[in-house]
PDB file of C-alpha atoms in Angstrom:
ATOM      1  CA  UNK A  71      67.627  76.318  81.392  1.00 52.00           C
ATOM      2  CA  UNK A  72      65.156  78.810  79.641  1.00 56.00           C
ATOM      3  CA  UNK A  73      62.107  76.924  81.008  1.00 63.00           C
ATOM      4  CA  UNK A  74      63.587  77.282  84.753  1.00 54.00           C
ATOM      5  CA  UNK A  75      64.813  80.666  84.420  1.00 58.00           C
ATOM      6  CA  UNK A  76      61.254  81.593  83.117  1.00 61.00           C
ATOM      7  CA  UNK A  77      59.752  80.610  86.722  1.00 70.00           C
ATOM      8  CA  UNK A  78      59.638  82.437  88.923  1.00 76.00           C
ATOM      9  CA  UNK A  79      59.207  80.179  92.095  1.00 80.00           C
ATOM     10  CA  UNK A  80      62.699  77.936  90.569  1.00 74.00           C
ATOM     11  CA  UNK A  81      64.254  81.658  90.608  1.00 73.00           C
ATOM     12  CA  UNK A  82      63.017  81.926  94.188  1.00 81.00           C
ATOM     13  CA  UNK A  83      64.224  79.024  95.264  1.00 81.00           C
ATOM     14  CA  UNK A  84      67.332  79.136  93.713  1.00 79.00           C
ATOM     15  CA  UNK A  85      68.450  83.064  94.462  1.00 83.00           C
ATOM     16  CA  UNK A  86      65.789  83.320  97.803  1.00 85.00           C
ATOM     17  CA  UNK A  87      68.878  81.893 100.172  1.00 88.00           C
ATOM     18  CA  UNK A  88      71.791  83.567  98.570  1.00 87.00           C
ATOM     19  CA  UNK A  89      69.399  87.091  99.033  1.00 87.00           C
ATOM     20  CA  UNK A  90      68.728  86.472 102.550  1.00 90.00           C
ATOM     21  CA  UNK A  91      72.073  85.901 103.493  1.00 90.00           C
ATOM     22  CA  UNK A  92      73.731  89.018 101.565  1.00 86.00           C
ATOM     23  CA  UNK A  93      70.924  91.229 103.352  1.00 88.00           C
ATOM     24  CA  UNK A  94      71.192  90.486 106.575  1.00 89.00           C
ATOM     25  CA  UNK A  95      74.997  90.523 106.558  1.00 90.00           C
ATOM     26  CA  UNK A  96      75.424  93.384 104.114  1.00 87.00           C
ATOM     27  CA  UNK A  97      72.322  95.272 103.615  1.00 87.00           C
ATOM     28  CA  UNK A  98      70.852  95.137 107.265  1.00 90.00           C
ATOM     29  CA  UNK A  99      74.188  96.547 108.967  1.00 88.00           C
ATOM     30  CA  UNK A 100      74.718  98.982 106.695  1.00 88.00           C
ATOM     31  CA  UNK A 101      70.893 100.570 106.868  1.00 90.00           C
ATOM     32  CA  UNK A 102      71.322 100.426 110.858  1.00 91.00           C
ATOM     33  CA  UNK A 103      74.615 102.014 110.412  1.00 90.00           C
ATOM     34  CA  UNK A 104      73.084 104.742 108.153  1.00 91.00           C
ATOM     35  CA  UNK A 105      71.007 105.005 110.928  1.00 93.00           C
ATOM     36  CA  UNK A 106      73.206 105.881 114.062  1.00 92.00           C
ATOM     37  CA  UNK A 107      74.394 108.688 111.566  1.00 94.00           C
ATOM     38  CA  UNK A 108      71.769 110.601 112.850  1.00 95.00           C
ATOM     39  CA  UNK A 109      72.417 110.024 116.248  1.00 94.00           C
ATOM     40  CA  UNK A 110      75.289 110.729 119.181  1.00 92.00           C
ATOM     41  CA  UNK A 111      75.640 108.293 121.587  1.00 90.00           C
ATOM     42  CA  UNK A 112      77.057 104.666 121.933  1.00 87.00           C
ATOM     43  CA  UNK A 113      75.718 101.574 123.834  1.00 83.00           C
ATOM     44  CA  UNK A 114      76.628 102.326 127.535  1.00 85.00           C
ATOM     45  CA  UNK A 115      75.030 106.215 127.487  1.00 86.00           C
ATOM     46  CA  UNK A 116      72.347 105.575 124.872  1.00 88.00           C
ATOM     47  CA  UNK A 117      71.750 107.229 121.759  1.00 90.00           C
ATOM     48  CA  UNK A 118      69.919 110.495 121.098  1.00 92.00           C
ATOM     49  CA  UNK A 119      69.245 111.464 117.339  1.00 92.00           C
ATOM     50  CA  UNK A 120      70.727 114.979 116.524  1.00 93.00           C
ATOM     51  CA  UNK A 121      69.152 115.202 112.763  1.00 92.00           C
ATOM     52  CA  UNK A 122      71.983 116.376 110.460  1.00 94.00           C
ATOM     53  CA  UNK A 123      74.793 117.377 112.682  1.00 95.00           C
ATOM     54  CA  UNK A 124      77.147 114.911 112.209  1.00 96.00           C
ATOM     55  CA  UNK A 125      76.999 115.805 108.533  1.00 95.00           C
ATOM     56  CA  UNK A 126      77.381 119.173 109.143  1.00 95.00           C
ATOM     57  CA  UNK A 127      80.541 118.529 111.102  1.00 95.00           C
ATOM     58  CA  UNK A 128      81.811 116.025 108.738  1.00 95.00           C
ATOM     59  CA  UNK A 129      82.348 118.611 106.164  1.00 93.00           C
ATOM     60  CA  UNK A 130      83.745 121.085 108.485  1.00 94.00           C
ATOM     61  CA  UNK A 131      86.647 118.489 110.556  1.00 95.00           C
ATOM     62  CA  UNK A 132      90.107 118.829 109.617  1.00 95.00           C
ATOM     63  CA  UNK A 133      91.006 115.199 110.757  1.00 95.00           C
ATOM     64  CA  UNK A 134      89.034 113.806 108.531  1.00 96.00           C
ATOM     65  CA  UNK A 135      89.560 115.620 105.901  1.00 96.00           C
ATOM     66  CA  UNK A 136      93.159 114.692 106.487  1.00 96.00           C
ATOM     67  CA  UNK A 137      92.217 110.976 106.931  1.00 97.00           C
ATOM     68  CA  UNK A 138      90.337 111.167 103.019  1.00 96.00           C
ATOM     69  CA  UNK A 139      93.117 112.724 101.949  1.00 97.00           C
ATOM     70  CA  UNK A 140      95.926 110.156 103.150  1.00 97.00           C
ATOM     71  CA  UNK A 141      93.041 107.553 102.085  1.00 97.00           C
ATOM     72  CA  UNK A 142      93.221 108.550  98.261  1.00 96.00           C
ATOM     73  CA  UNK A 143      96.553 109.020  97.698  1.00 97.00           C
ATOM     74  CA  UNK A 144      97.333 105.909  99.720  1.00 97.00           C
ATOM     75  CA  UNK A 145      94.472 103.713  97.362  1.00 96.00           C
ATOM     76  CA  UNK A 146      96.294 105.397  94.386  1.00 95.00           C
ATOM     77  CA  UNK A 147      99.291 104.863  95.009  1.00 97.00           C
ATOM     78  CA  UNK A 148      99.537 101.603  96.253  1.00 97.00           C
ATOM     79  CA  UNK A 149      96.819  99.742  93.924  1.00 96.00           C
ATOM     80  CA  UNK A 150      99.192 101.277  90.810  1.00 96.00           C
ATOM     81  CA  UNK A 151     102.072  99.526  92.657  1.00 97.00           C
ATOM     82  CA  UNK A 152     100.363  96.600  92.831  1.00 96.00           C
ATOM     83  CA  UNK A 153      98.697  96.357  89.580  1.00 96.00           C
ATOM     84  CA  UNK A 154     102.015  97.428  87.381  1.00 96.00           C
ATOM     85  CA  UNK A 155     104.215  94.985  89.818  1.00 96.00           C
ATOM     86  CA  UNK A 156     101.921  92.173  88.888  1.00 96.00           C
ATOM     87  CA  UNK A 157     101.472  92.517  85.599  1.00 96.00           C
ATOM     88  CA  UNK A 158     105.006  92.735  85.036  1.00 95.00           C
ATOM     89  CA  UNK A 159     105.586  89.668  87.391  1.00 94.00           C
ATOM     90  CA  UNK A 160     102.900  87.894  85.113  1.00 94.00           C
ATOM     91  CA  UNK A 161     104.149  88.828  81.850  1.00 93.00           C
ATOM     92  CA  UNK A 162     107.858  87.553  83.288  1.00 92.00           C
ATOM     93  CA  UNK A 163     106.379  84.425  83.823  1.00 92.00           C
ATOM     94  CA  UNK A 164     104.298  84.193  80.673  1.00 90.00           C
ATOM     95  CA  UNK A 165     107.045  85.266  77.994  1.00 87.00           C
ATOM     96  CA  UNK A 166     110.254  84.369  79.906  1.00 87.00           C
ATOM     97  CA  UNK A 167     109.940  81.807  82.346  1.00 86.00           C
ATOM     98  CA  UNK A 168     107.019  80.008  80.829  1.00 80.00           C
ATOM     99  CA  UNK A 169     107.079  76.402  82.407  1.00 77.00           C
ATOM    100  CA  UNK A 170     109.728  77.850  84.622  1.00 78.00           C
ATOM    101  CA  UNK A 171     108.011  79.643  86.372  1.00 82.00           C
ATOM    102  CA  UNK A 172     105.846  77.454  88.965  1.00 86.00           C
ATOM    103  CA  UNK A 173     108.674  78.093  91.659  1.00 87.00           C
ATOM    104  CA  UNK A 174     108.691  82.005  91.263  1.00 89.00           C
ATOM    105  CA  UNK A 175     105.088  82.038  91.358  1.00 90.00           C
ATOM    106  CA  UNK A 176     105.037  79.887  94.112  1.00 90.00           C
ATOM    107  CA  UNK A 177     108.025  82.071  96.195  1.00 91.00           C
ATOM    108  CA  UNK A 178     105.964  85.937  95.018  1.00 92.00           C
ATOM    109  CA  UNK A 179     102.667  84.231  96.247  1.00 94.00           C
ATOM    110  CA  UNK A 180     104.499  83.514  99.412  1.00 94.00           C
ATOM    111  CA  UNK A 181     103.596  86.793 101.033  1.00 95.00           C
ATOM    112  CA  UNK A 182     100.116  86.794 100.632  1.00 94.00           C
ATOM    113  CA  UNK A 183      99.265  84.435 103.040  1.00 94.00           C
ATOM    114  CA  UNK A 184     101.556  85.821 105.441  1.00 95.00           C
ATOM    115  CA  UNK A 185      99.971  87.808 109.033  1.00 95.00           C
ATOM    116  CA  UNK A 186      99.810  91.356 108.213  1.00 94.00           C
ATOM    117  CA  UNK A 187     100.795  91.862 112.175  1.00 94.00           C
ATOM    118  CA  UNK A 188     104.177  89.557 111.072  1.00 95.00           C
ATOM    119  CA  UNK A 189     104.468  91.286 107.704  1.00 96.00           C
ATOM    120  CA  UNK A 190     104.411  95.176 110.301  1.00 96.00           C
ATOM    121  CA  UNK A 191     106.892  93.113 112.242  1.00 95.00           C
ATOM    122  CA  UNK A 192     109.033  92.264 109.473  1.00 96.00           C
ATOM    123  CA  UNK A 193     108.755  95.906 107.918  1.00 96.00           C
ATOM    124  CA  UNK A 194     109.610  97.667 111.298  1.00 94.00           C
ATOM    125  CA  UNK A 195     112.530  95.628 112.125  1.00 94.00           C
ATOM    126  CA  UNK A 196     113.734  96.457 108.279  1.00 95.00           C
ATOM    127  CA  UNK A 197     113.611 100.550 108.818  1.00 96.00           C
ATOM    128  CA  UNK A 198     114.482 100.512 112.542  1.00 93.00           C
ATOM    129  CA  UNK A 199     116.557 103.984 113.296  1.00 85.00           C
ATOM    130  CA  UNK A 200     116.776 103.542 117.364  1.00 79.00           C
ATOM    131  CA  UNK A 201     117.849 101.661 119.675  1.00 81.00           C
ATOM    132  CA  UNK A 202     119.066  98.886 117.080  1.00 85.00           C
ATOM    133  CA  UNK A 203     119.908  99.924 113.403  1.00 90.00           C
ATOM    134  CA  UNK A 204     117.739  97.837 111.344  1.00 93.00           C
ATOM    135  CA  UNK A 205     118.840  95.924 107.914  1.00 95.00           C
ATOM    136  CA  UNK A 206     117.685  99.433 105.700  1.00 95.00           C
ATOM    137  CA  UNK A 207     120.009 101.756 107.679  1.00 94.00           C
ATOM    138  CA  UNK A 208     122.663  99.405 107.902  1.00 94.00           C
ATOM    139  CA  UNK A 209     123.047  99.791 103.624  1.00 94.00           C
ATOM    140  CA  UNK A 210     122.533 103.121 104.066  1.00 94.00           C
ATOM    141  CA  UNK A 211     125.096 103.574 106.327  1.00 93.00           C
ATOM    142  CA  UNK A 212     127.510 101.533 104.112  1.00 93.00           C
ATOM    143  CA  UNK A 213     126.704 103.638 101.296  1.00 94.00           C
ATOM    144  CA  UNK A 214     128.146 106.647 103.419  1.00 93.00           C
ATOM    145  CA  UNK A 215     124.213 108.237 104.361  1.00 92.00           C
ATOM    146  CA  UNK A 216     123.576 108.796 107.679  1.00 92.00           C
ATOM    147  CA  UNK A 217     120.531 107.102 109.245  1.00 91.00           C
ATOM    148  CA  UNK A 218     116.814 107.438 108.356  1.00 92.00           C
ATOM    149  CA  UNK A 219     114.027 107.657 111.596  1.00 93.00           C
ATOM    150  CA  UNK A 220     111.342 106.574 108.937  1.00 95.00           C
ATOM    151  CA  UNK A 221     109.138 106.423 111.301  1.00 94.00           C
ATOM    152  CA  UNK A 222     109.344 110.155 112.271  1.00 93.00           C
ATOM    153  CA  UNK A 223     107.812 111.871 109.796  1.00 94.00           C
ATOM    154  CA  UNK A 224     104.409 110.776 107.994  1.00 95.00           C
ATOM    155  CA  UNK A 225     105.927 111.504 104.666  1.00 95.00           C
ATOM    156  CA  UNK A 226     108.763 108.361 104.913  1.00 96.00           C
ATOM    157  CA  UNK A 227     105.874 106.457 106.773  1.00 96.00           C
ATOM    158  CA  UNK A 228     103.716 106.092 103.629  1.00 97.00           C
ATOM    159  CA  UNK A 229     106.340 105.334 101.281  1.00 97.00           C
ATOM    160  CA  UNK A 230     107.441 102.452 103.837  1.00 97.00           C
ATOM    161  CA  UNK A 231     103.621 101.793 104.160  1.00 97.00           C
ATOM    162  CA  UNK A 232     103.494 101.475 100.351  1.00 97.00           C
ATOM    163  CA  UNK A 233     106.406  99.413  99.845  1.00 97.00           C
ATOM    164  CA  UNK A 234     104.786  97.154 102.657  1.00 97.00           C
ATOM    165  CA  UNK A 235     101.491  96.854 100.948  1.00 96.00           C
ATOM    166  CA  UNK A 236     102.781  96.630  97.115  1.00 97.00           C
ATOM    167  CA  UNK A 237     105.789  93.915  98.510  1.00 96.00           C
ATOM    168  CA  UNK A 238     103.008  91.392 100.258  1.00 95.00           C
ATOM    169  CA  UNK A 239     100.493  91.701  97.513  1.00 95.00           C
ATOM    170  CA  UNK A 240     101.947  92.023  94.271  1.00 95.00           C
ATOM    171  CA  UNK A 241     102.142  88.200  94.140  1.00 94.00           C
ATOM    172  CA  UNK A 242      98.085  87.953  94.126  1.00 95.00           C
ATOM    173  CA  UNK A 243      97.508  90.081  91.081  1.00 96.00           C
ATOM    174  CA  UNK A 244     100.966  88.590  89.653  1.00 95.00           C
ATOM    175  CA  UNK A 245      98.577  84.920  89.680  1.00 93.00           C
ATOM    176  CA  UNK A 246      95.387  87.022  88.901  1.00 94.00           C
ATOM    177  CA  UNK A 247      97.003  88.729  85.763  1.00 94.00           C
ATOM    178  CA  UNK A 248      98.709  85.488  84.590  1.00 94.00           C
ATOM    179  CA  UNK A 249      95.442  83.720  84.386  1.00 90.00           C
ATOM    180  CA  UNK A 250      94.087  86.389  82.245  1.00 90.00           C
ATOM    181  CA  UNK A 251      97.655  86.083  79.562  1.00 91.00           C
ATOM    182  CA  UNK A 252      97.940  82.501  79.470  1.00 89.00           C
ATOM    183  CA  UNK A 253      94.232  82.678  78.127  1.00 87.00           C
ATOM    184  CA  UNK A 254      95.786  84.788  74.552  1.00 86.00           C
ATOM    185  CA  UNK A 255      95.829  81.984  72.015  1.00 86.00           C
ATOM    186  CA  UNK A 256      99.534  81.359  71.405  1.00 83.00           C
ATOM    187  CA  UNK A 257      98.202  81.411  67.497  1.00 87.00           C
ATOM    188  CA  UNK A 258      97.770  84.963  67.606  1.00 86.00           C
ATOM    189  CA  UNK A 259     101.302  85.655  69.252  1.00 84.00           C
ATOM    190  CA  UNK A 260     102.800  83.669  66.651  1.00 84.00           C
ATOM    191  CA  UNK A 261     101.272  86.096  63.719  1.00 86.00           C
ATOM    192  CA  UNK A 262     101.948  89.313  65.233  1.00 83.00           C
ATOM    193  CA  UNK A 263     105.669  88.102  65.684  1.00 82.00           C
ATOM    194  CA  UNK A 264     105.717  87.584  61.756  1.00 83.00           C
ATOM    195  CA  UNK A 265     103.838  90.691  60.728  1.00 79.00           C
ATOM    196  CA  UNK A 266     106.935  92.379  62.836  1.00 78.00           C
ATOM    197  CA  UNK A 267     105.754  93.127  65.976  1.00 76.00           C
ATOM    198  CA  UNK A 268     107.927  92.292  69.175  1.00 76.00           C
ATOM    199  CA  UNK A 269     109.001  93.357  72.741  1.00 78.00           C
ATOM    200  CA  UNK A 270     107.062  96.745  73.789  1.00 82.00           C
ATOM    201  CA  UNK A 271     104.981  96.886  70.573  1.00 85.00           C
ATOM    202  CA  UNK A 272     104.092  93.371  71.058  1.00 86.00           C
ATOM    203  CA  UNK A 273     102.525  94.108  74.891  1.00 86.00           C
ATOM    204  CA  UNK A 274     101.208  97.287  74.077  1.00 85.00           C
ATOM    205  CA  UNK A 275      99.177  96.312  70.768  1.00 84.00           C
ATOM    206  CA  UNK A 276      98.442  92.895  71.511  1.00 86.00           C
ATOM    207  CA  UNK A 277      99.072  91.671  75.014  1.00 90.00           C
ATOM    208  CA  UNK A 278      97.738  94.954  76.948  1.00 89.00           C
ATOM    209  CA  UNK A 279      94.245  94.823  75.048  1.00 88.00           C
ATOM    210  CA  UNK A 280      93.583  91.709  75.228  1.00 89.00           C
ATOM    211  CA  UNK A 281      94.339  91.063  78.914  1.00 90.00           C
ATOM    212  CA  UNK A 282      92.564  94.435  79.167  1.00 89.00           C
ATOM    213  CA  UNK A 283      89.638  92.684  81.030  1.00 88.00           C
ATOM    214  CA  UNK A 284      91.608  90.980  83.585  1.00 91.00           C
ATOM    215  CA  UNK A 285      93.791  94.176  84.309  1.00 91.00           C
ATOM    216  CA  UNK A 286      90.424  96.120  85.073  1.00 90.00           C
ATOM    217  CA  UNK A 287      88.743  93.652  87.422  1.00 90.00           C
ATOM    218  CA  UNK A 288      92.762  93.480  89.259  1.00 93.00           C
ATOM    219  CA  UNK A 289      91.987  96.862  89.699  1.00 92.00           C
ATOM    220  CA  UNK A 290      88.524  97.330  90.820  1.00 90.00           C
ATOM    221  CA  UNK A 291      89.938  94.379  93.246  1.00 91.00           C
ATOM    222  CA  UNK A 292      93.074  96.481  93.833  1.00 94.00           C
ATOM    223  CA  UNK A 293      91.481  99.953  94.442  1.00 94.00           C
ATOM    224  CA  UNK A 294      88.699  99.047  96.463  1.00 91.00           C
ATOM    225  CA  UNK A 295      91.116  97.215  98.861  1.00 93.00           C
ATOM    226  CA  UNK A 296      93.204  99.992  99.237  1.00 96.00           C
ATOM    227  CA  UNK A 297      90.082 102.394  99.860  1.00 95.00           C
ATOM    228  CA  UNK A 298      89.522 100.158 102.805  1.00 95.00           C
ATOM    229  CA  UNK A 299      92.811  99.542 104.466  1.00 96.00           C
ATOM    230  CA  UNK A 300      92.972  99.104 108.436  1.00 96.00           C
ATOM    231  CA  UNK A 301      95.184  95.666 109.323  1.00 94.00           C
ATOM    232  CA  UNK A 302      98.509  96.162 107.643  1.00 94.00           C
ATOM    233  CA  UNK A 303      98.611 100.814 108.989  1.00 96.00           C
ATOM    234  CA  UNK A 304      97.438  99.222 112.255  1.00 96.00           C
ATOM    235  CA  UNK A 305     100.275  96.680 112.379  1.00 95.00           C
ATOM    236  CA  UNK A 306     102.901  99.322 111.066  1.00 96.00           C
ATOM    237  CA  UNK A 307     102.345 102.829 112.163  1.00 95.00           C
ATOM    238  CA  UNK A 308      99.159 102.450 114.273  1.00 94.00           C
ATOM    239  CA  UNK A 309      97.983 105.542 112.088  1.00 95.00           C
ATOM    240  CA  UNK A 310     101.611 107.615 113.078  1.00 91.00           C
ATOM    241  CA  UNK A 311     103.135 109.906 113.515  1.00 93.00           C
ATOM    242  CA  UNK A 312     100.203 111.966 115.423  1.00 92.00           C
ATOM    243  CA  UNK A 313      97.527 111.008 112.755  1.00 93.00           C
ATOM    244  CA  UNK A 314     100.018 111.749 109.953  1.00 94.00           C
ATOM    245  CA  UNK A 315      98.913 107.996 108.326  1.00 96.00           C
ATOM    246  CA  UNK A 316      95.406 107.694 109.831  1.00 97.00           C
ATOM    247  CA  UNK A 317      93.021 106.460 106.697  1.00 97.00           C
ATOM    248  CA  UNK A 318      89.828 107.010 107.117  1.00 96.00           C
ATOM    249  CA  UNK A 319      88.644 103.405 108.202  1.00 96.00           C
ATOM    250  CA  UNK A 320      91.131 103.904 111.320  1.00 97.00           C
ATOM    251  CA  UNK A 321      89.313 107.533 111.661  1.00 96.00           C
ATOM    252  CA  UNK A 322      86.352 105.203 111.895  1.00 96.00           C
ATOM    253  CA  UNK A 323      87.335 102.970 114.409  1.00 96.00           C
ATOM    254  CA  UNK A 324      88.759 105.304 116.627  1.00 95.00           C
ATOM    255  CA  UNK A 325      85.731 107.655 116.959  1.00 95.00           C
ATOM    256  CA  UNK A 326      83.489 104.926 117.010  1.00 93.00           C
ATOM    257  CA  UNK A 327      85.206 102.701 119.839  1.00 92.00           C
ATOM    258  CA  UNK A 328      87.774 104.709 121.251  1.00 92.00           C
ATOM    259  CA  UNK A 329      85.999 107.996 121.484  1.00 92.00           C
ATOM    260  CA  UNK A 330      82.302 106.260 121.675  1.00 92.00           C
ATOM    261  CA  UNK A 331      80.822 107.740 119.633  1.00 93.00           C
ATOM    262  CA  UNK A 332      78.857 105.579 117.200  1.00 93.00           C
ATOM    263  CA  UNK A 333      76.730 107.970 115.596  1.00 95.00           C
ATOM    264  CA  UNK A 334      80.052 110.183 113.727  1.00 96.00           C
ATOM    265  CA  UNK A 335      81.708 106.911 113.096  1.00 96.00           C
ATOM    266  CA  UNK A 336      78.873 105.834 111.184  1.00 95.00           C
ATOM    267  CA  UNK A 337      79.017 109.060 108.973  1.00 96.00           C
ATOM    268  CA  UNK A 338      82.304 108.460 108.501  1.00 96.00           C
ATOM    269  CA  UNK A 339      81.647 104.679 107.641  1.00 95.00           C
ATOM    270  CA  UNK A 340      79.141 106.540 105.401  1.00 95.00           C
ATOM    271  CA  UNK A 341      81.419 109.115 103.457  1.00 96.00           C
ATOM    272  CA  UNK A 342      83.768 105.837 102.637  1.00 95.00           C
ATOM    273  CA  UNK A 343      81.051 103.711 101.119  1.00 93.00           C
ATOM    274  CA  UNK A 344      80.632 106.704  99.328  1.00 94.00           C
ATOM    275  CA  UNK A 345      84.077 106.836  98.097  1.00 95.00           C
ATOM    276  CA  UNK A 346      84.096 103.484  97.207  1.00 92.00           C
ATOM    277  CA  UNK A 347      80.973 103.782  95.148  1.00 92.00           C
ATOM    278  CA  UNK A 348      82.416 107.040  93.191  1.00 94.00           C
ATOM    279  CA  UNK A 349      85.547 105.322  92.619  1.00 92.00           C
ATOM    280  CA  UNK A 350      84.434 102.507  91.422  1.00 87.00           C
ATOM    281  CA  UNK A 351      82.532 103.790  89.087  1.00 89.00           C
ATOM    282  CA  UNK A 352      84.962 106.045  87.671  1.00 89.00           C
ATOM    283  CA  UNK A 353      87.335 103.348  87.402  1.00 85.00           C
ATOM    284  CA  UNK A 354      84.171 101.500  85.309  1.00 82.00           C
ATOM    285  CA  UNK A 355      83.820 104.512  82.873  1.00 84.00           C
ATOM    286  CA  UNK A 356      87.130 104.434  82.204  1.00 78.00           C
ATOM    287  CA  UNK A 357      87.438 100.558  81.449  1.00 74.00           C
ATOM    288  CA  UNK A 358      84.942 100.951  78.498  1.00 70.00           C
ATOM    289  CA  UNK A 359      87.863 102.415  76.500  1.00 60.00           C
ATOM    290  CA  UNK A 360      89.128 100.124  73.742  1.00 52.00           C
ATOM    291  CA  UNK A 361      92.526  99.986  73.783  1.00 50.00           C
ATOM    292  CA  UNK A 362      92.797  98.878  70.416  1.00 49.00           C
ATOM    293  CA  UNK A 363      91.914 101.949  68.630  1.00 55.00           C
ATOM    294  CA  UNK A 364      94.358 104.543  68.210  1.00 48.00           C
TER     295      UNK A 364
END
């Protein structure tokens, strides 16, 4: 392995493909797209290059301010939702239903490979306020509370949006997480259970370091998904009310193909690799913490 490593033609050969592939669907779109940032224009009218403008008004536009915004707290949000759902859901099947647990794991998966448009479906017929009362209002109404429109306001459209999200995907990091605790040698769980240790102190000084590697890469995952949702807002809200749940990928899309123009919607493609990047490696700096001291 040393002597193939060590040459640099084999290394050629063996990475040259993999290289050319990643660059010309990763690398070359994203230097042409840094490249219609410094232009206005789209493919029917042309493009004309207008230097630093569209970075100028980047920093000065409300919307999209208001799209990062929305963005961040959505990511946030919804990636602890899914992260803390899963790893609960994986330590349930782990320390409870143990060879049990191939059906549950098999019925929490179940929404993951599920159409976000039918999953928006699903989610607006369940908070429907008008002209039929959907299943949500129905309870409520039982309970003596009067109808919700959660559709009206953007505030009750993100929780719904983050219920969505967290509902369809815990079951992923659920399978993700459990992969990472069925890998702690039982040996180990047997000792700490005789030194005294059980329950919360069991997960917290044992369990949660050790499956500390797993729970950062769910996260990354997690995070950087979030960062980059479009499918399951456009399915639900469409970005509504107004732009009240516009992220910035829909900000994207919008001024790139609704409004044409491709040169702004590449800066704003821009700002969220940028996002992405800064995020990531925060979330990096904090996973070289060892959870075992202290």
């Amino acid at each position: 392995m040393h002597r193939v490593l060590g040459d640099r033609r084999a290394v050629l050969i063996l990475l040259g493909p993999a290289l050319l592939v990643y660059s010309l669907i990763m690398l070359v779109p994203m230097a042409w797209s840094l490249g219609y940032s410094f232009t206005t224009g789209n493919t029917i009218d042309g493009f004309t290059g207008n230097g630093l403008d569209n970075f100028q008004h980047l920093f000065t536009d409300e919307a999209v301010q208001d799209a990062l915004w929305f963005t961040l707290k959505y990511a946030f949000v919804v990636t602890a939702g899914q992260v803390v759902a899963g790893y609960l859901l994986a330590l349930l099947y782990v320390f409870f239903l143990k060879r049990a647990s191939a059906l549950v794991r098999t019925l929490a998966f179940f929404p993951v490979v599920l159409p976000t448009v039918a999953v928006g479906l699903l989610f607006q017929k369940l908070f429907q306020g008008a002209p039929q009362t959907g299943p949500v209002n129905s309870l409520l109404n039982m309970a003596g509370i009067e109808s919700v429109d959660w559709f009206a306001s953007a505030g009750s459209a993100f929780w719904v949006l983050v219920l969505m999200d967290v509902w369809r995907s815990m079951g992923f990091y659920a399978v993700l997480l459990f992969a990472g605790l069925v890998d702690i040698p039982d040996e180990l769980l047997e000792s700490a259970r005789m030194d005294g240790a059980s329950g919360l102190r069991l997960v917290r000084h044992i369990v949660l370091p050790l499956s500390f590697p797993v729970l950062m890469s769910s996260l990354i995952f997690s995070i950087n998904g979030t960062l980059k949702v479009f499918d399951s807002i456009v399915a639900l809200t469409n970005g509504g009310p107004g732009s009240g749940t516009t992220p910035l990928t829909l900000s994207m899309f919008q001024t790139s193909f609704t409004y044409s123009d491709y040169g702004y919607g590449s800066t704003i493609a821009l700002l969220l690799t940028v996002v992405c990047l800064l995020v990531t490696l925060v979330v990096f700096r904090l996973s070289r913490h060892d959870l075992t001291k202290g």
